[in-house]
Amino acid sequence: MWVIVEEVRKSIRILLAYPAEVIFWVFSPLLWVIPLVFQGKALVGAFSSTQFGNLAGTDDFIPYVLIGAIISTYMFSAVWSMGNSFRDETYYGTLEHILSSPARPAYILIGKGLYNSILSTSFVIVQLLICVFIFGLEITLIKILPIFMFLLLLIVGLYGIGFMAAALTLLVKEAHGLLHMFEYILFLFSPIRYPVEVNPITKTISVFIPLTYALIALRGLLLNIEFNFLKNSVILFGIDCVLIPLGLIVFHYVEKRTKTRGTLSDY
Amino acid sequence: MVGSGEIVVDGIHKVFKKGKPDEVRAVDGISFTINKGELFGLLGPNGAGKTTLIKCISTLLIPDSGSVKVGGYDIYREPLDVRRHIGVLTGGERSLYWKLNPVENLRYFAALYGVPRKITKERIEYLLDLMGLTDKTRVRVEKLSSGMKQKLSLARVLIHDPPILLVDEPTLGLDPYFARFIRDFVKNELNRKLNKTILLTTHYMDEADDLCERIAFMNRGKIEALDTPERLKQSMPQKQVLEIKCQGTLEREMFSSIEGAASINISHGDGFAYLRLNTDNPEIILGNIIELVRENAKIYSVRVTVPTLEDVFVHLTGASLKDG
């Protein structure tokens, strides 16, 4: 467990050594949100639309999109950070020293994922404050616990995907393009920015994407849209049970393959 | 079977790009045993397969065949136990986090090696004191000199107090002062005082000769000879070496017709070319050699000396330690 704590601590220390990165993390939530607001207003002419409500279950376009943006922040930061983490270690020249230690790579990756979840959470808190104070989103204390439960169910599953993303980077070294493609596919087929009901194909495919269930649940809780609490939590839990062992198996397989081929520290 | 020892390498092979035209037999059927508390050297030019072998022993690379036991643990079946018992030091500077200070670096690696939290602090203080880095504890690694970085890398390797050390080209790129410190530390502190078993790879002949109890000559993935430095030098059929220091262009082929000269080695350093010929009769061949050298170079000194490990290596392999 100490490995995980020290991994988080190390990553934060390295981040703090780059002041420009810290400035990014302080201001970017705000800069990220404002264009979405203007985009919504330009398209719909207001912050709400009956046409939109028929598909999404809520007339309020802006909070709908902002919640999608918030959840996808977790999704992409987990996949990106865990995916690129070992590439960063190769750049530092420390990868082989980490992997020749008795610490299990999964713990190191969880530490890297946790560090990123902490950053994402600070990002998301700023975004939520914008939602609450500017767009009147209501978050009552009674909603906090289920919100955290769904976020936790989402994050655990994301770590499984993160293990696979890390494996992919070990294998192909430069995985930026593939991770971007993964990101765009999710934007297309899950209800991050728009209700997938707008098109029968996106609606069908969205059923197979875990992010969909987290988005339905969290929007349901935050925007008072009716949803099946039990069904969505059971599906997310089931997905976690598959993704975590699958991610570990894939990572273990790829680590062994790179050690056999001698490409572990290739950049 | 090779027998029992702290590190037992038995017939390992590692081939890269197998079956392709540019196939590389990096390690080609190597066997040796290193005893507990021994300082054992692998000497060979760049590309001989030394680092590949170290990576196999440290579980970073999976051999194609053969077996390796480290501290009694099998690298295939018990890799985590192997890693707990070894420390791996490599040459070059990139084995630390440059944006962290020495304490932060050591604390992180202590966690990786499962050093209990309550003893980590005193272990870090002890190691930084041992390395003479106590006044640099809060300085980022990027601000330290190359020698200080290597000292800190040594502290990193020792953080979990491993009984076995794999030391790969430890003085690479260091200035003479720090290179001397690292050599003295490896021999006197780690090997003699703390009784660590050490496998050291180097392509510096003096380093191997000065530090190691036994040396294996490695070339093209194979071990060409293995013995104590003295016995290796005594194994030379010719007991003398004629050395000529000059400036100019020398080719080995120029001297191939000289009778009475065995292996010929030409090396370069400090702006000079050094010609070394193994012979039993330097006084007989001297005249012819000087004549040949004068055709292409200006001679600065001529001396007769005894064979070095480099001469033995050239004699056995036909290659120079500076090749590669």
XYZ file of C-alpha atoms in Angstrom:
591
model
C 0.000 0.000 0.000
C 2.883 2.341 0.772
C 3.971 2.031 -2.848
C 0.659 3.545 -3.939
C 0.982 6.446 -1.466
C 4.578 7.144 -2.512
C 3.646 6.947 -6.193
C 0.971 9.606 -5.643
C 3.394 11.733 -3.620
C 6.127 11.423 -6.257
C 3.758 12.358 -9.085
C 2.501 15.426 -7.202
C 6.081 16.525 -6.468
C 6.998 16.209 -10.138
C 3.879 18.161 -11.147
C 4.755 20.947 -8.694
C 8.210 21.182 -10.276
C 6.529 22.448 -13.434
C 4.711 25.711 -12.535
C 3.156 26.022 -15.998
C 1.401 22.675 -15.479
C -0.005 23.885 -12.151
C -1.388 27.009 -13.862
C -3.039 24.737 -16.430
C -4.762 22.697 -13.725
C -5.990 25.848 -11.930
C -7.484 27.658 -14.902
C -8.351 25.028 -17.457
C -11.632 23.835 -15.843
C -12.998 27.320 -16.351
C -11.650 27.696 -19.868
C -12.917 24.256 -20.771
C -16.477 24.969 -19.647
C -17.110 28.418 -21.129
C -17.038 27.394 -24.826
C -19.559 24.642 -24.101
C -21.917 27.195 -22.597
C -21.598 29.535 -25.564
C -21.930 26.621 -27.975
C -25.174 25.559 -26.298
C -26.601 29.010 -26.269
C -25.695 29.594 -29.916
C -27.297 26.319 -31.012
C -30.455 26.397 -28.938
C -30.819 30.133 -28.444
C -31.278 29.638 -24.718
C -30.141 27.383 -21.893
C -33.105 25.056 -22.373
C -34.972 23.399 -25.248
C -38.115 21.283 -25.439
C -36.766 19.461 -28.508
C -33.647 18.548 -26.510
C -35.799 17.537 -23.530
C -37.706 14.994 -25.634
C -34.447 13.096 -26.223
C -32.485 13.738 -23.052
C -35.179 13.758 -20.388
C -34.290 17.300 -19.364
C -34.801 20.602 -21.139
C -31.596 22.038 -19.665
C -28.927 21.655 -22.311
C -26.019 23.235 -20.457
C -26.059 21.166 -17.219
C -26.583 18.048 -19.342
C -23.459 18.716 -21.372
C -21.459 19.905 -18.376
C -22.125 16.676 -16.492
C -20.994 14.763 -19.552
C -17.846 16.869 -19.629
C -17.198 16.271 -15.936
C -17.544 12.498 -16.152
C -15.518 12.278 -19.322
C -12.760 14.231 -17.542
C -12.369 11.251 -15.204
C -12.559 8.821 -18.064
C -9.935 10.377 -20.261
C -7.545 11.461 -17.540
C -7.477 7.914 -16.136
C -6.879 6.358 -19.535
C -4.343 8.998 -20.573
C -2.421 9.064 -17.324
C -2.199 5.316 -16.891
C -1.617 4.814 -20.590
C 1.266 7.234 -20.729
C 2.680 6.660 -17.278
C 5.229 4.019 -18.264
C 6.178 6.061 -21.292
C 6.974 8.939 -18.940
C 9.093 6.574 -16.839
C 10.974 5.526 -19.979
C 11.602 9.204 -20.688
C 12.906 9.724 -17.129
C 15.093 6.604 -17.546
C 13.525 4.983 -14.490
C 11.244 2.342 -16.014
C 13.702 -0.533 -15.752
C 14.574 0.421 -12.184
C 10.903 0.363 -11.253
C 10.247 -2.935 -12.985
C 13.334 -4.570 -11.480
C 11.957 -3.823 -8.008
C 9.707 -6.317 -6.215
C 6.760 -3.873 -6.297
C 3.913 -5.136 -8.441
C 3.376 -2.937 -11.513
C -0.370 -2.924 -10.781
C 0.254 -1.007 -7.520
C 2.438 1.504 -9.337
C -0.265 1.976 -11.969
C -2.961 2.333 -9.303
C -0.787 5.008 -7.651
C -0.520 6.831 -10.970
C -4.267 6.457 -11.533
C -5.040 7.740 -8.017
C -2.807 10.751 -8.533
C -4.710 11.534 -11.669
C -8.048 10.967 -9.967
C -7.011 13.543 -7.361
C -6.198 16.031 -10.110
C -9.413 15.180 -11.954
C -11.437 15.586 -8.778
C -10.028 19.069 -8.196
C -10.833 19.802 -11.842
C -14.349 18.441 -11.434
C -15.008 20.328 -8.185
C -14.317 23.614 -9.988
C -16.583 22.528 -12.843
C -19.334 21.545 -10.409
C -19.054 24.884 -8.612
C -19.539 26.587 -11.989
C -22.606 24.409 -12.590
C -24.045 25.206 -9.163
C -23.365 28.935 -8.982
C -23.805 29.918 -12.620
C -26.317 27.409 -13.952
C -28.282 26.686 -10.792
C -27.525 22.981 -10.594
C -28.864 21.634 -7.316
C -26.700 19.272 -5.307
C -28.247 18.302 -1.996
C -26.394 16.387 0.684
C -28.646 13.396 0.202
C -27.377 13.093 -3.389
C -23.700 13.205 -2.447
C -23.404 9.597 -1.304
C -24.975 7.982 -4.412
C -22.978 10.374 -6.623
C -19.764 9.185 -4.994
C -20.875 5.583 -5.246
C -21.382 5.859 -9.007
C -18.141 7.811 -9.418
C -16.304 5.081 -7.520
C -17.901 2.362 -9.644
C -16.858 4.305 -12.729
C -13.285 4.959 -11.572
C -12.647 1.312 -10.625
C -13.687 0.229 -14.116
C -11.539 2.975 -15.607
C -8.497 1.570 -13.806
C -9.112 -1.703 -15.625
C -9.108 0.194 -18.927
C -6.040 2.114 -17.672
C -4.134 -1.170 -17.166
C -4.907 -2.081 -20.777
C -3.891 1.404 -21.975
C -0.562 1.039 -20.093
C -0.076 -2.368 -21.710
C -0.809 -0.857 -25.127
C 1.840 1.820 -24.561
C 4.405 -0.781 -23.461
C 3.650 -2.661 -26.643
C 3.506 0.053 -29.299
C 5.471 2.748 -27.350
C 3.684 5.686 -28.978
C -0.014 5.172 -28.246
C -1.221 8.778 -28.478
C -3.043 8.161 -31.747
C -4.769 5.009 -30.503
C -5.775 6.628 -27.206
C -7.171 9.612 -29.103
C -9.167 7.253 -31.293
C -10.530 5.545 -28.165
C -11.516 8.978 -26.834
C -13.295 9.973 -30.055
C -15.172 6.657 -30.205
C -16.477 7.289 -26.698
C -17.474 10.821 -27.615
C -19.409 9.420 -30.554
C -21.099 6.419 -28.991
C -21.785 7.419 -25.378
C -23.981 10.271 -24.172
C -21.176 12.629 -23.205
C -22.132 15.655 -25.293
C -25.492 14.686 -26.733
C -28.306 12.186 -26.125
C -27.371 9.052 -28.080
C -31.110 8.543 -28.706
C -30.735 11.055 -31.553
C -29.534 8.200 -33.784
C -30.499 4.493 -33.622
C -26.890 3.338 -34.283
C -25.326 5.423 -31.504
C -28.171 4.390 -29.207
C -27.501 0.676 -29.828
C -23.734 0.862 -29.483
C -23.899 3.015 -26.336
C -25.370 0.026 -24.475
C -21.952 -1.670 -24.604
C -19.986 1.286 -23.207
C -19.628 1.449 -19.404
C -19.470 5.220 -19.409
C -23.092 5.292 -20.610
C -24.391 3.799 -17.347
C -22.375 6.182 -15.184
C -23.636 9.131 -17.230
C -27.270 7.989 -17.004
C -26.989 7.526 -13.243
C -25.150 10.737 -12.477
C -27.361 12.848 -14.728
C -30.358 11.169 -13.169
C -29.170 12.119 -9.703
C -28.014 15.636 -10.513
C -30.767 16.683 -12.941
C -33.619 14.687 -11.391
C -34.110 12.568 -14.510
C -35.786 9.253 -13.866
C -33.434 6.251 -14.078
C -33.123 2.715 -12.748
C -30.741 3.040 -9.786
C -30.336 -0.703 -9.160
C -29.891 -1.682 -12.810
C -27.232 0.932 -13.485
C -25.266 0.210 -10.314
C -25.356 -3.573 -10.905
C -24.236 -3.171 -14.532
C -21.372 -0.855 -13.529
C -20.323 -3.248 -10.765
C -20.422 -6.149 -13.222
C -18.326 -4.197 -15.707
C -15.767 -3.458 -12.939
C -15.594 -7.167 -12.093
C -14.687 -7.892 -15.717
C -12.448 -4.909 -16.509
C -10.096 -5.089 -13.502
C -9.010 -8.734 -13.922
C -9.031 -8.347 -17.707
C -6.800 -5.258 -17.471
C -4.394 -7.055 -15.143
C -4.237 -10.129 -17.386
C -3.594 -8.022 -20.490
C -0.903 -5.993 -18.715
C 0.812 -9.104 -17.366
C 0.770 -10.713 -20.817
C 2.204 -7.630 -22.534
C 4.863 -7.103 -19.825
C 6.005 -10.704 -20.333
C 6.014 -10.236 -24.102
C 8.149 -7.082 -23.939
C 10.551 -8.833 -21.547
C 10.854 -11.705 -23.990
C 11.409 -9.448 -26.984
C 13.720 -7.101 -25.098
C 11.691 -4.002 -25.932
C 10.805 -2.952 -22.378
C 12.842 0.233 -22.309
C 12.515 1.111 -25.995
C 11.187 4.634 -26.468
C 25.007 -28.155 -14.131
C 27.294 -25.416 -12.926
C 27.043 -26.019 -9.181
C 25.925 -23.977 -6.195
C 26.698 -20.316 -5.660
C 25.089 -16.940 -5.035
C 24.528 -16.404 -8.768
C 24.348 -19.525 -10.929
C 24.000 -19.001 -14.675
C 23.625 -22.227 -16.613
C 23.603 -22.348 -20.391
C 21.494 -19.291 -21.101
C 20.722 -18.067 -24.585
C 19.100 -14.851 -25.731
C 18.540 -14.158 -29.405
C 16.952 -10.946 -30.692
C 15.087 -10.720 -34.013
C 15.089 -14.501 -34.198
C 14.936 -15.901 -37.718
C 15.419 -12.493 -39.355
C 18.434 -11.519 -41.470
C 19.653 -9.153 -38.730
C 19.322 -11.779 -35.971
C 21.519 -11.019 -32.948
C 22.787 -13.788 -30.646
C 23.272 -11.471 -27.675
C 23.910 -14.248 -25.139
C 25.026 -17.548 -26.576
C 25.121 -20.430 -24.111
C 26.764 -18.768 -21.128
C 27.447 -20.589 -17.841
C 29.255 -19.438 -14.710
C 28.894 -19.357 -10.942
C 29.577 -16.446 -8.616
C 30.290 -17.332 -5.004
C 28.929 -15.549 -1.977
C 30.931 -12.410 -1.220
C 32.820 -12.556 -4.522
C 33.478 -9.562 -6.768
C 33.151 -11.025 -10.236
C 33.785 -9.099 -13.439
C 32.417 -9.437 -16.939
C 34.860 -7.740 -19.273
C 34.083 -7.174 -22.904
C 33.652 -4.519 -25.577
C 30.388 -2.683 -26.222
C 27.878 -5.072 -27.768
C 29.469 -8.171 -26.226
C 26.190 -9.043 -24.463
C 27.106 -7.927 -20.932
C 24.062 -5.716 -20.388
C 21.738 -8.333 -21.901
C 23.113 -10.853 -19.426
C 22.619 -8.437 -16.497
C 19.039 -7.844 -17.655
C 18.386 -11.598 -17.754
C 19.760 -12.024 -14.229
C 17.730 -9.070 -12.925
C 14.475 -10.468 -14.474
C 14.114 -7.549 -16.910
C 14.617 -9.871 -19.838
C 13.408 -13.443 -20.218
C 16.108 -15.746 -21.660
C 15.189 -18.088 -24.510
C 16.678 -21.079 -22.680
C 18.938 -22.023 -19.797
C 18.542 -21.369 -16.095
C 19.560 -18.618 -13.699
C 19.434 -18.746 -9.921
C 20.085 -15.681 -7.815
C 20.451 -16.117 -4.064
C 18.909 -19.543 -4.524
C 15.822 -18.161 -6.304
C 14.870 -19.069 -9.841
C 14.378 -16.080 -12.180
C 11.424 -17.722 -13.942
C 9.509 -19.093 -10.970
C 10.498 -16.642 -8.216
C 11.184 -13.284 -9.908
C 9.923 -11.198 -6.971
C 12.268 -12.992 -4.560
C 15.147 -12.460 -6.991
C 14.355 -8.726 -7.153
C 14.210 -8.442 -3.349
C 17.749 -9.826 -3.127
C 19.425 -7.706 -5.793
C 20.306 -4.101 -6.437
C 20.948 -2.992 -10.010
C 23.263 -0.073 -10.709
C 23.746 1.134 -14.270
C 26.098 3.700 -15.712
C 24.795 6.976 -17.104
C 22.709 9.498 -15.290
C 19.100 8.637 -16.014
C 18.114 6.332 -13.212
C 16.708 8.922 -10.827
C 13.898 11.462 -10.850
C 15.657 14.723 -11.664
C 12.792 16.878 -10.423
C 12.918 15.274 -6.968
C 15.591 15.762 -4.340
C 17.768 12.893 -3.017
C 15.536 12.231 0.010
C 12.381 12.090 -2.123
C 14.084 9.763 -4.597
C 15.321 7.405 -1.904
C 11.980 7.410 -0.072
C 10.212 6.400 -3.293
C 12.604 3.549 -4.024
C 12.424 2.423 -0.379
C 8.677 2.047 -0.873
C 9.197 0.069 -4.087
C 11.480 -2.354 -2.227
C 9.170 -2.674 0.764
C 11.570 -1.113 3.276
C 9.525 -0.587 6.477
C 8.551 3.065 6.910
C 9.991 3.319 10.400
C 13.511 2.430 9.248
C 13.406 4.259 5.906
C 14.317 7.642 7.407
C 17.390 6.363 9.244
C 18.425 4.271 6.221
C 18.251 7.349 3.970
C 20.263 9.411 6.479
C 22.877 6.641 6.740
C 23.256 6.288 2.957
C 23.412 10.025 2.240
C 26.063 10.334 4.930
C 27.979 7.373 3.474
C 27.942 9.019 0.046
C 28.880 12.460 1.364
C 25.606 13.958 0.169
C 24.199 15.213 3.477
C 24.461 18.835 2.358
C 22.504 18.069 -0.821
C 19.416 16.467 0.723
C 17.022 19.203 -0.446
C 18.690 19.953 -3.784
C 16.924 18.671 -6.875
C 18.850 15.882 -8.607
C 19.027 17.927 -11.818
C 21.283 20.396 -9.969
C 23.783 17.709 -8.910
C 26.957 16.884 -10.849
C 27.240 13.599 -12.792
C 29.392 12.099 -10.050
C 26.944 13.084 -7.336
C 24.095 11.594 -9.347
C 25.996 8.316 -9.579
C 26.660 8.405 -5.830
C 22.945 8.894 -5.275
C 22.223 6.016 -7.683
C 24.478 3.868 -5.488
C 22.487 4.945 -2.438
C 19.290 4.020 -4.306
C 20.644 0.554 -5.041
C 21.543 0.049 -1.381
C 18.285 1.360 0.086
C 16.959 -2.167 0.795
C 20.401 -3.514 1.747
C 20.508 -6.276 -0.905
C 23.097 -9.059 -0.512
C 23.715 -9.168 -4.297
C 24.606 -6.250 -6.557
C 24.571 -6.148 -10.344
C 26.748 -3.230 -11.367
C 26.671 -2.403 -15.067
C 29.391 -0.013 -16.332
C 29.302 2.010 -13.093
C 31.914 4.612 -14.042
C 30.670 5.298 -17.558
C 30.975 9.002 -18.318
C 32.345 9.956 -14.910
C 35.380 12.174 -14.366
C 38.475 10.449 -12.872
C 37.748 11.674 -9.312
C 34.244 10.217 -9.130
C 35.256 7.108 -11.094
C 37.937 6.462 -8.451
C 35.402 7.044 -5.654
C 32.924 4.571 -7.196
C 35.656 1.937 -7.718
C 36.971 2.287 -4.173
C 33.476 2.203 -2.754
C 32.510 -0.913 -4.708
C 35.657 -2.768 -3.691
C 36.309 -1.627 -0.137
C 32.902 -0.727 1.277
C 30.499 -2.974 -0.582
C 32.609 -6.050 -1.221
C 35.215 -6.172 1.555
C 33.365 -4.489 4.424
C 29.726 -5.364 3.724
C 30.519 -8.711 2.016
C 28.142 -8.094 -0.894
C 28.270 -10.460 -3.833
C 28.928 -8.277 -6.863
C 28.673 -8.905 -10.574
C 30.370 -5.997 -12.326
C 30.382 -5.437 -16.058
C 32.837 -3.079 -17.664
C 34.770 -2.468 -20.831
C 37.522 -0.699 -18.861
C 40.391 -3.143 -18.465
C 41.934 -1.290 -15.508
C 38.627 -1.288 -13.671
C 38.211 -5.059 -14.010
C 41.868 -5.702 -13.137
C 41.762 -3.441 -10.109
C 38.444 -4.629 -8.663
C 37.639 -8.190 -9.579
C 38.670 -11.465 -7.973
C 37.704 -13.364 -11.112
C 36.998 -12.124 -14.584
C 35.052 -13.592 -17.488
C 35.978 -12.306 -20.931
C 32.817 -11.859 -22.942
C 32.710 -11.375 -26.679
C 29.858 -11.831 -29.188
C 27.599 -13.362 -26.538
C 30.088 -15.993 -25.404
C 32.526 -16.330 -22.533
C 35.997 -16.731 -24.031
C 37.912 -17.230 -20.769
C 37.234 -17.127 -17.033
C 39.852 -16.931 -14.297
C 41.621 -14.588 -11.879
C 43.259 -11.560 -13.511
C 46.721 -12.901 -12.690
C 46.081 -16.346 -14.171
C 44.560 -14.809 -17.269
C 47.674 -12.701 -17.784
C 49.938 -15.689 -17.101
C 48.028 -17.677 -19.705
C 49.558 -15.550 -22.469
C 52.045 -17.611 -24.523
C 54.212 -14.519 -25.022
C 55.376 -12.967 -21.805
C 56.348 -9.518 -23.057
C 54.672 -6.687 -24.892
C 56.284 -4.141 -27.132
C 54.402 -0.854 -26.920
C 54.908 2.076 -29.266
C 53.262 5.439 -28.657
C 52.942 7.515 -31.800
C 50.877 10.006 -33.775
C 49.614 8.968 -37.183
C 47.637 6.252 -38.921
C 48.307 2.627 -38.068
C 46.538 -0.435 -39.467
C 46.853 -3.942 -38.053
C 47.563 -5.358 -41.517
C 50.786 -3.320 -41.690
C 52.367 -5.651 -39.125
C 50.944 -8.998 -40.201
C 54.179 -10.028 -41.931
C 56.335 -9.567 -38.786
C 57.535 -12.926 -37.511
C 57.696 -13.321 -33.755
C 54.799 -10.939 -33.078
C 51.637 -12.625 -31.854
C 48.464 -10.621 -31.359
C 48.554 -6.974 -32.385
C 46.424 -4.307 -30.758
C 46.075 -0.717 -31.919
C 44.208 1.708 -29.706
C 43.791 5.460 -29.564
C 43.663 7.896 -26.678
C 44.784 11.401 -25.685
C 45.551 12.189 -29.335
C 48.012 9.290 -29.641
C 47.924 5.856 -31.250
C 49.221 2.946 -29.184
C 50.592 -0.137 -30.891
C 50.986 -3.216 -28.658
C 52.537 -6.452 -29.934
C 52.816 -9.597 -27.840
C 56.192 -11.209 -28.281
C 58.876 -13.225 -26.551
C 61.676 -11.411 -28.369
C 61.037 -7.662 -28.492
C 64.673 -6.862 -29.155
C 64.642 -8.966 -32.359
C 61.523 -7.459 -33.946
C 62.004 -3.903 -32.684
C 63.983 -2.651 -35.682
C 61.451 -3.870 -38.267
C 58.510 -2.555 -36.289
C 59.983 0.931 -35.880
C 60.675 1.055 -39.606
C 57.081 0.152 -40.439
C 55.590 2.600 -37.950
C 57.796 5.460 -39.203
C 56.276 5.111 -42.676
C 52.931 6.407 -41.353
C 53.484 7.923 -37.935
C 55.759 9.918 -35.678
C 57.073 7.858 -32.761
C 57.007 9.395 -29.260
C 58.063 6.476 -27.090
C 58.926 2.784 -27.194
C 58.832 0.468 -24.193
C 58.765 -3.214 -23.310
C 56.185 -4.176 -20.718
C 54.137 -7.160 -19.451
C 50.773 -8.306 -20.837
C 47.609 -6.613 -19.562
C 44.073 -7.988 -19.575
C 43.518 -6.082 -22.816
C 46.392 -8.014 -24.410
C 44.890 -11.290 -23.204
C 41.516 -10.274 -24.573
C 42.988 -9.369 -27.964
C 44.958 -12.611 -27.991
C 41.850 -14.694 -27.268
C 39.269 -12.915 -29.392
C 41.132 -10.904 -31.982
C 38.936 -7.975 -30.921
C 39.822 -4.971 -28.816
C 37.926 -3.985 -25.650
C 37.442 -0.605 -27.287
C 35.658 -2.172 -30.271
C 31.920 -2.167 -30.548
